[in-house]
Coordinates of C-alpha atoms and ligand atoms in Angstrom, one line a residue:
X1 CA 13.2 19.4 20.0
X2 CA 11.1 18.9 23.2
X3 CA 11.6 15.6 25.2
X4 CA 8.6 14.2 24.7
X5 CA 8.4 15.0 20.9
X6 CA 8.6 11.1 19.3
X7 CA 9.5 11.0 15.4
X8 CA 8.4 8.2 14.0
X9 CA 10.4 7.2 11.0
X10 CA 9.3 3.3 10.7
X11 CA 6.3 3.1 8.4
X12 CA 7.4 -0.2 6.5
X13 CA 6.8 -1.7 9.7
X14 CA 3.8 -0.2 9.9
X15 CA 1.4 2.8 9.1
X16 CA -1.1 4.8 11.1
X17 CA -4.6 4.3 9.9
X18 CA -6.3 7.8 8.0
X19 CA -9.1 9.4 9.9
X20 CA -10.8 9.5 6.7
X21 CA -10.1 5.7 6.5
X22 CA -11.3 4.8 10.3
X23 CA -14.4 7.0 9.8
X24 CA -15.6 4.9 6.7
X25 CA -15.0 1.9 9.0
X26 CA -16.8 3.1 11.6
X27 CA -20.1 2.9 10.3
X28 CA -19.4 -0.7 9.1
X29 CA -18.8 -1.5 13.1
X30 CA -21.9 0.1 14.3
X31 CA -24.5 0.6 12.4
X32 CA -23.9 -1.7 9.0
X33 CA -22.9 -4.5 10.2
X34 CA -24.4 -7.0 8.4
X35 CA -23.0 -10.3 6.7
X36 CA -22.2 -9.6 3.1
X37 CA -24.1 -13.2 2.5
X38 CA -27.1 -12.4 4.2
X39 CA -30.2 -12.1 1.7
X40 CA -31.9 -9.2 3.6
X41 CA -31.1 -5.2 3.5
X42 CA -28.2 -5.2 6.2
X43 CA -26.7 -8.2 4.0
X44 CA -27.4 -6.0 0.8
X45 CA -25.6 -3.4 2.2
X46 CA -22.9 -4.9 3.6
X47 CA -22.3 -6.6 0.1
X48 CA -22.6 -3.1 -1.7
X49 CA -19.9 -1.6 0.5
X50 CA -17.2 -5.1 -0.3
X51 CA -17.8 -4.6 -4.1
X52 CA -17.5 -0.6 -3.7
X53 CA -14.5 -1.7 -1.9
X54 CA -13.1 -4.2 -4.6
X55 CA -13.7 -2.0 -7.4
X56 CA -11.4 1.4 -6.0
X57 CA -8.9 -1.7 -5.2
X58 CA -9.1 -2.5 -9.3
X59 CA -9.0 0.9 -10.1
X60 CA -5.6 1.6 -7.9
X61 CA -3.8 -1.7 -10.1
X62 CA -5.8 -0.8 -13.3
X63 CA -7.0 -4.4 -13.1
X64 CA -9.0 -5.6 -15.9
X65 CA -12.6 -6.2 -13.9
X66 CA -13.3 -5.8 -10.1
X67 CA -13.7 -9.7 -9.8
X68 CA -9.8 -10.6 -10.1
X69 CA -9.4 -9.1 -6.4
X70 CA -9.8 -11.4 -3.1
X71 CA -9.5 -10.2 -0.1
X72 CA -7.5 -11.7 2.1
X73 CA -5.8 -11.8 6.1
X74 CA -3.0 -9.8 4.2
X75 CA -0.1 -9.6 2.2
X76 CA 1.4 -12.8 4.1
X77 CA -1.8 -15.0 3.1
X78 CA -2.1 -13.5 -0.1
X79 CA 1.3 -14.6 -0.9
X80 CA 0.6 -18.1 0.5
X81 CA -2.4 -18.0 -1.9
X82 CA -0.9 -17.3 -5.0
X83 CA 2.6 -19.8 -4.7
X84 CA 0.6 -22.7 -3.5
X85 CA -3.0 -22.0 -5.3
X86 CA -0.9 -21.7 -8.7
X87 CA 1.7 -24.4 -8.2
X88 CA -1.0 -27.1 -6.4
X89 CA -3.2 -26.3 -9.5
X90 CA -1.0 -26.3 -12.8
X91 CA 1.5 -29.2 -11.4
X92 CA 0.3 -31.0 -14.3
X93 CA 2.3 -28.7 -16.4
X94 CA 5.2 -28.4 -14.4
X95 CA 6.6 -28.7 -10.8
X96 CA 9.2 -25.8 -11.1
X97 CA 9.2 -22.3 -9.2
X98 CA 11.6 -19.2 -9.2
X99 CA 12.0 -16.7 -6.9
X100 CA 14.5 -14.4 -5.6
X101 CA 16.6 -14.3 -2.7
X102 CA 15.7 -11.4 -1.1
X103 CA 11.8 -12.1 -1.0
X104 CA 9.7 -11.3 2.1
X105 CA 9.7 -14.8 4.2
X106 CA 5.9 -15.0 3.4
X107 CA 7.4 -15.6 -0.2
X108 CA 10.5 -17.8 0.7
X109 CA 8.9 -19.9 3.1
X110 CA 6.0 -20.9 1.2
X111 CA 8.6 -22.1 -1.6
X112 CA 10.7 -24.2 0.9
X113 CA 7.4 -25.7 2.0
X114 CA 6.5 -26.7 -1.8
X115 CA 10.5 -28.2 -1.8
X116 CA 9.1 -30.7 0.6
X117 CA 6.1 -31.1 -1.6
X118 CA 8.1 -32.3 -4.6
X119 CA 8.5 -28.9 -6.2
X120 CA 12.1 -27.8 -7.7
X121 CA 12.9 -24.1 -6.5
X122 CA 15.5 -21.6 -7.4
X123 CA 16.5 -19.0 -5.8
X124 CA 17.6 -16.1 -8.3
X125 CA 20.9 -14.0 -6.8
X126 CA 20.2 -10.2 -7.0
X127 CA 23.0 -7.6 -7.9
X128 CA 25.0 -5.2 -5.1
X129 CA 21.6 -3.0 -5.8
X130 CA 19.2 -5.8 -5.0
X131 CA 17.9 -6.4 -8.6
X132 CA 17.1 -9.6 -10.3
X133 CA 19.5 -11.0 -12.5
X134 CA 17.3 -11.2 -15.6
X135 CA 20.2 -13.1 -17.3
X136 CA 19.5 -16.1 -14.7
X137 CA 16.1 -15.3 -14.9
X138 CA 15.5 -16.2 -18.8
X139 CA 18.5 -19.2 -18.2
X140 CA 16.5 -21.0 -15.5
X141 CA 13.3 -20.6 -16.7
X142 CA 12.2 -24.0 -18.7
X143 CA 9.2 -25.5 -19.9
X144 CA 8.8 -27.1 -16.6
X145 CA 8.5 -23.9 -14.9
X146 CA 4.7 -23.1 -13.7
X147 CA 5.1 -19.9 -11.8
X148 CA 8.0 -16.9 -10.9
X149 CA 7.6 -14.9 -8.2
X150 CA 9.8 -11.6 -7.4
X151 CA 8.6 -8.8 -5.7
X152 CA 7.9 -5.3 -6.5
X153 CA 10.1 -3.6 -4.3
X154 CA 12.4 -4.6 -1.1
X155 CA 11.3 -2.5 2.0
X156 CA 14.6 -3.1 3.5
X157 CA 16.5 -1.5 0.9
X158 CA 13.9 0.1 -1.1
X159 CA 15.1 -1.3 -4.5
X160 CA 11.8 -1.6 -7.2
X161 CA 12.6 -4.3 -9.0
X162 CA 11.9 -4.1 -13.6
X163 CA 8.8 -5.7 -13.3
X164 CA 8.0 -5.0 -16.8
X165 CA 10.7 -6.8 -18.2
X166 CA 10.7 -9.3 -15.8
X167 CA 7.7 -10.5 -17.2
X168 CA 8.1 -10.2 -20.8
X169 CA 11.0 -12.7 -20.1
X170 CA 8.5 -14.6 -17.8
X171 CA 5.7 -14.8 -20.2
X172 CA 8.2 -16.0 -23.2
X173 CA 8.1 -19.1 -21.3
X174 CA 4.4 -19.6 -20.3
X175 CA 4.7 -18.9 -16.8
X176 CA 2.6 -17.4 -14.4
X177 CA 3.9 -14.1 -12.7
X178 CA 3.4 -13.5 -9.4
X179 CA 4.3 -10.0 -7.8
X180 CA 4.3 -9.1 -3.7
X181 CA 3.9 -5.3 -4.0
X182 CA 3.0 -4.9 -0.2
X183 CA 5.5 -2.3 1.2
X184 CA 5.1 -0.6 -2.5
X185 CA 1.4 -0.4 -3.2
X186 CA 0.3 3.0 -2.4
X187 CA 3.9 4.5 -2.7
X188 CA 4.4 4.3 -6.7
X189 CA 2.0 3.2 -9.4
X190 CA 1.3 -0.1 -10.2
X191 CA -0.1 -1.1 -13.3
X192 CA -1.2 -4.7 -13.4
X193 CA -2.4 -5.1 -17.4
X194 CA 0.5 -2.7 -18.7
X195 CA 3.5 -4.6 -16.4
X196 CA 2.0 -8.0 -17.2
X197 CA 1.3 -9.2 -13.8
X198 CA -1.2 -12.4 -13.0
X199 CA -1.1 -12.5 -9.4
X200 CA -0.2 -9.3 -7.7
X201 CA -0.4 -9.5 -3.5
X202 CA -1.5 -6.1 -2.0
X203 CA -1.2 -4.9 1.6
X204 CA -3.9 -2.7 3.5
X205 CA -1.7 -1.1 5.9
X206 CA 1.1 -0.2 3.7
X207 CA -1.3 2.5 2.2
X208 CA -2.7 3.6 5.6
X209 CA -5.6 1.3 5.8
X210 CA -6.6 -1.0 8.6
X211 CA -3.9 -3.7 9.9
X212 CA -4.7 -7.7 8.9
X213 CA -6.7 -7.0 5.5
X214 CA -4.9 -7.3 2.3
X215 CA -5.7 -9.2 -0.9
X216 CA -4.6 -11.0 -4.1
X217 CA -5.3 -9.5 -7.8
X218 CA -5.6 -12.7 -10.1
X219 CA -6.0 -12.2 -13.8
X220 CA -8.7 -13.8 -15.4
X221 CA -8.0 -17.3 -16.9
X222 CA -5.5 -18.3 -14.2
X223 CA -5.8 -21.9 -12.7
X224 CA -5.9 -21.1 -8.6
X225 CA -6.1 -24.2 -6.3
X226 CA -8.9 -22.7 -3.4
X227 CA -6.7 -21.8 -0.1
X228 CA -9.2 -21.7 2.3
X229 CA -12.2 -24.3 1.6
X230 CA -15.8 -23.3 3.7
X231 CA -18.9 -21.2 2.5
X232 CA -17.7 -20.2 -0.7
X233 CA -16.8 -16.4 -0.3
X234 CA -14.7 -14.9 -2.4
X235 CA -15.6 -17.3 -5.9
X236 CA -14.5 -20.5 -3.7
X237 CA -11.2 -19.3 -3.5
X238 CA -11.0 -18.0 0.3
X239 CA -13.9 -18.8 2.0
X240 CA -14.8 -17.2 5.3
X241 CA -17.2 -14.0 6.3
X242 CA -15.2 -11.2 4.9
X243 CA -13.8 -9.0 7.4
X244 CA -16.5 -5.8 6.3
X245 CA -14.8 -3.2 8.2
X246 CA -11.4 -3.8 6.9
X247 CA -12.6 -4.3 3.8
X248 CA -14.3 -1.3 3.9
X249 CA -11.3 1.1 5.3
X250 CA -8.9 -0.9 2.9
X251 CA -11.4 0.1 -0.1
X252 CA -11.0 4.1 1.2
X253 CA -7.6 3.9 1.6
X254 CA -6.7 2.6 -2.1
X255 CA -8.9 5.7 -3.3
X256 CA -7.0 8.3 -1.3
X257 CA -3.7 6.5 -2.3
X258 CA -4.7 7.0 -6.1
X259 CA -6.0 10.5 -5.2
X260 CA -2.8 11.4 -3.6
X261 CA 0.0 9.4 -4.8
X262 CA 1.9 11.9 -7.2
X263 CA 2.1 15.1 -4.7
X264 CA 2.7 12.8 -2.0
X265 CA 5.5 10.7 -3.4
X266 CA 7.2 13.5 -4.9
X267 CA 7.2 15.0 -1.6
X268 CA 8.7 11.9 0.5
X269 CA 11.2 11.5 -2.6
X270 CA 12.7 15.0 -1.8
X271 CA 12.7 14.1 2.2
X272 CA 14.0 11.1 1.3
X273 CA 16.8 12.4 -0.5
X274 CA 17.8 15.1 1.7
X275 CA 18.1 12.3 4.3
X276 CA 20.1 9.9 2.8
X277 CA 22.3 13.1 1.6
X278 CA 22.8 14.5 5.0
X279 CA 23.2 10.4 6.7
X280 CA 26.2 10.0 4.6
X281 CA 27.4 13.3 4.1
X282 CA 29.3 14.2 7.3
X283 CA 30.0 11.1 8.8
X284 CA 33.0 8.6 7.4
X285 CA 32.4 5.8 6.0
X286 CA 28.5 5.2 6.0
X287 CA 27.1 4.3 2.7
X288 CA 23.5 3.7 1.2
X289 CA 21.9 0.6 1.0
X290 CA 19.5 -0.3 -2.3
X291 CA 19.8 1.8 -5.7
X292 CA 20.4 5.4 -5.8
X293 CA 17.3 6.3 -7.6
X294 CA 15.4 3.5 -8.7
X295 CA 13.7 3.1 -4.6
X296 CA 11.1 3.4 -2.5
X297 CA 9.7 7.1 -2.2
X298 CA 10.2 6.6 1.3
X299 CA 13.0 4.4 2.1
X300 CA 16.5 5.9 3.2
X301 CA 18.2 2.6 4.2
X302 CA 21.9 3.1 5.0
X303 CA 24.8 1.4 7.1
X304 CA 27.7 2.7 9.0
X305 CA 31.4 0.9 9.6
X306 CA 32.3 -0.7 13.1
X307 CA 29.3 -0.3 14.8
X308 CA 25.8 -2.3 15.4
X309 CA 23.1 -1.0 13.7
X310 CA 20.7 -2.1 17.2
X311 CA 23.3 0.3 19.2
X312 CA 21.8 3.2 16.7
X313 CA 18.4 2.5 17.1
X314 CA 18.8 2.7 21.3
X315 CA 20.7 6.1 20.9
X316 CA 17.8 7.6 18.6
X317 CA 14.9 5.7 20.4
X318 CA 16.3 7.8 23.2
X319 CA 16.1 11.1 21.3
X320 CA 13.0 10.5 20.1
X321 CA 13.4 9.0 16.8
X322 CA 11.6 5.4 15.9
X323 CA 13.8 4.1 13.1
X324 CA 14.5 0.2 12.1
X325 CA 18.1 -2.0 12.2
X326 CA 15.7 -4.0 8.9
X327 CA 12.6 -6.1 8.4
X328 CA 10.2 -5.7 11.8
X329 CA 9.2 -8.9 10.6
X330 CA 12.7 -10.7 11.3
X331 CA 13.6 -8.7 14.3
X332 CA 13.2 -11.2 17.0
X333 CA 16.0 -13.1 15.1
X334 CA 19.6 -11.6 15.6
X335 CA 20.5 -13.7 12.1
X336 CA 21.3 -10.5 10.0
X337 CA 18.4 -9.7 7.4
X338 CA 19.0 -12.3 4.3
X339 CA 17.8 -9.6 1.6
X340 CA 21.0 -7.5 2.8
X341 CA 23.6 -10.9 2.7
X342 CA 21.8 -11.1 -0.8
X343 CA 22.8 -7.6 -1.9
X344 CA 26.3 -9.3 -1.1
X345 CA 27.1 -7.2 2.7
X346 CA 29.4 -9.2 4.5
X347 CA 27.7 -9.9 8.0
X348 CA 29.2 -7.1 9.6
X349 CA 28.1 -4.6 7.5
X350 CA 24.5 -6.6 7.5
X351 CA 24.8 -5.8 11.2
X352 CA 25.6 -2.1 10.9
X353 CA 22.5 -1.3 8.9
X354 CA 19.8 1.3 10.0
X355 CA 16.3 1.9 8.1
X356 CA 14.3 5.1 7.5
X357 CA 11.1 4.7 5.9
X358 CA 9.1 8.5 6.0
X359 CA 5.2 8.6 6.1
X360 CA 2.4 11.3 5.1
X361 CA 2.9 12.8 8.7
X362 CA 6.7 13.3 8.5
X363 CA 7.9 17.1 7.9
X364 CA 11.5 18.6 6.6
X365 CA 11.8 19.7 10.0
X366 CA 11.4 15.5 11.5
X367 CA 14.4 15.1 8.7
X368 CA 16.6 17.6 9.6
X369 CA 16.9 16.3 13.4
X370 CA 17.8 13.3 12.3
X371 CA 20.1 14.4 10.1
X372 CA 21.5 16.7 13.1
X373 CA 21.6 14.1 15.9
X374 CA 23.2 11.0 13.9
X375 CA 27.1 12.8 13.8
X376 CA 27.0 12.5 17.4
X377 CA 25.3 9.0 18.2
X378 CA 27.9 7.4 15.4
X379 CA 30.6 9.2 17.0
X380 CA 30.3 8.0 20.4
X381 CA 29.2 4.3 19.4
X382 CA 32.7 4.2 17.3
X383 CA 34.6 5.2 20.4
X384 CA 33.3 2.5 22.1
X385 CA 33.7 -0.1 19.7
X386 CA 37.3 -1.9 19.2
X387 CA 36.5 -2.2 15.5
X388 CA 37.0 1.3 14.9
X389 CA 40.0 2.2 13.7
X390 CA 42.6 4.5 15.4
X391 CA 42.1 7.5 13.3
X392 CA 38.5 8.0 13.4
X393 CA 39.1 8.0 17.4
X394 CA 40.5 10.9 17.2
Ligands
LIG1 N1 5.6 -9.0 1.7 C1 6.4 -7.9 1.9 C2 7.3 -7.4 0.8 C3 6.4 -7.3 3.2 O1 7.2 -6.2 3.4 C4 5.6 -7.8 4.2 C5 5.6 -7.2 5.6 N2 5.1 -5.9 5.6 C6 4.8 -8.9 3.9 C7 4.9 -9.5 2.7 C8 3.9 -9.5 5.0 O2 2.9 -8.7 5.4 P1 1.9 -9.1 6.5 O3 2.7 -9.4 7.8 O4 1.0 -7.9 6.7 O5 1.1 -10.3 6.1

């Protein structure tokens, strides 16, 4: 492997944007560029290209009609959107929410926010997997409780959570369920009428689109409080001029996820698993984060004994290979990621975590470096550290 060869293994984090997707956006930049609002033909056709856009993002979900999506900033707003449009609105029914505790902090935060608002919240624990225990699920659930939300997968350890089930427990009790599928749209199928989903927050980038465009599926005949009040786009909900071009490329990249989603997830499930085999295989006491099977197509999340997982990422940044200690979006903090203290790792072990998440661009040949260099990197980190016991010195 040349020097200057750079392996990027870090798509949860983020994605590069499809040629076919930037081209579509292009024209949208330079020669459409027209508000969507606007009564003339540049206004026509910048309104053509949204709902074009809205309905490939209904077809992708199998939502019921192409006017249950909104676009939004992104996942982050979307999931703003749906916990405090749903809980603001129905309050008359109820003040109590449920989550998990290994939700995105665009999930938990909003929640902690609404605890200052009046709202009750409870965190549901997750399992050494990092799944829901539906047991707490259908105990705390009461008449007072207006809406759930758990997500569809965890990037960080790749675990998809039994959204069906979840919400056959959820709807027993008339709540509202709301599902953050950014990290997993694109990557496995999502079905929003057959899994019984009313609010389902989707992510642009995450299936190769553009960067800060996302939106939020609502089913029909649920109560939303408006987040952003203005001009009225988007039914009244999120007003603002939509953002056309990112609309636009977000609409082409749900279309080429649909298109390509079985070949391409099969493949990254067979890169994935060679990696995660050959991570663990040859070097003492690693082990995988997340379920064995029921993950992410591309997530091979995986920690080893006695060292820092930071001190890995240096030693492979330095051979080439981009890789993640967890969630890009807490990395600033050295707190250890909460969704791995909820899966029950001591902080230590938290600490000694490394993420893999593979992308359309990766090859077998990308894995099998990794594979090859990691031996050495944990090797020399271990002697260094005065953790390590004396026999794996030697
Ligand atoms: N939810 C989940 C599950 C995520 O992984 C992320 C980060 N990719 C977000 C929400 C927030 O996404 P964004 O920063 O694009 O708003």
């Amino acid at each position: 492997m040349s020097k200057t060869k750079r392996i990027y293994m870090d798509h949860t984090a983020g994605k590069p944007v499809d040629p076919h997707v930037m081209e579509a956006m292009m024209l949208y930049m330079k020669s459409l560029y027209g508000n969507p609002s606007s009564v003339h033909s540049f206004g026509q056709e910048a309104r053509q290209a949204i709902e074009e856009a809205r309905t490939k993002i209904a077809e992708l979900i199998n939502a019921e009609r192409k006017e249950s999506i909104i676009f939004t900033s992104g996942a982050t707003e979307s999931n703003n959107m749906a916990i405090k449009g749903v809980t603001y609105r129905n309050k008359d029914r109820g003040t109590h929410i449920i989550t998990s505790s290994i939700e995105h902090m665009s999930v938990l935060n909003p929640c902690k926010f609404l605890m200052t608002k009046g709202f009750k919240v409870t965190f549901l624990p997750v399992d050494q997997y990092g799944f829901v225990n539906l047991r707490s699920l259908e105990k705390e659930l009461t008449s007072e409780t207006i809406l759930v939300s758990i997500m569809y997968a965890n990037g960080e350890i790749g675990t998809i959570q039994p959204v069906k089930k979840i919400s056959q427990i959820v709807h027993g009790k008339n709540a509202y369920l709301h599902v953050d599928a950014a990290t997993a749209n694109g990557q496995v199928p999502i079905d929003v009428d057959n899994e019984g989903i009313d609010l389902l927050t989707i992510s642009s980038n995450d299936m190769y689109g553009p960067k800060g465009v996302g939106a939020l599926y609502i089913r029909k005949g649920t109560r939303l409080k408006p987040s952003i009040h203005g001009g009225g786009q988007e039914r009244g909900l999120r007003s603002g001029t939509e953002n056309l071009p990112g609309i636009v490329g977000f609409g082409k990249a749900a279309e080429i996820a649909k298109k390509e989603m079985p070949t391409e997830s099969g493949r990254l499930k067979t890169l994935r698993d060679k990696l995660i085999k050959g991570l663990l295989d040859n070097i003492p006491r690693s082990f995988l984060n997340g379920h064995p099977t029921k993950r992410l197509p591309n997530n091979a999340a995986v920690r080893y004994s006695f060292i820092e997982g930071e001190s890995i990422l240096l030693d492979l940044d330095l051979k080439g290979v981009a890789a993640s200690s967890g969630s890009a979006c807490t990395a600033k903090t050295l707190e250890p990621s909460h969704a791995l203290r909820a899966i029950g790792l001591k902080h230590e072990e938290a600490h000694g975590s490394l993420l893999f998440t593979l992308g359309k661009q990766n090859t077998e040949g990308e894995v099998d470096y990794a594979i090859r260099i990691m031996p050495d990197i944990v090797k020399r980190l271990r002697e260094m550290s005065p953790l390590t016991p004396k026999e794996l010195k030697e």
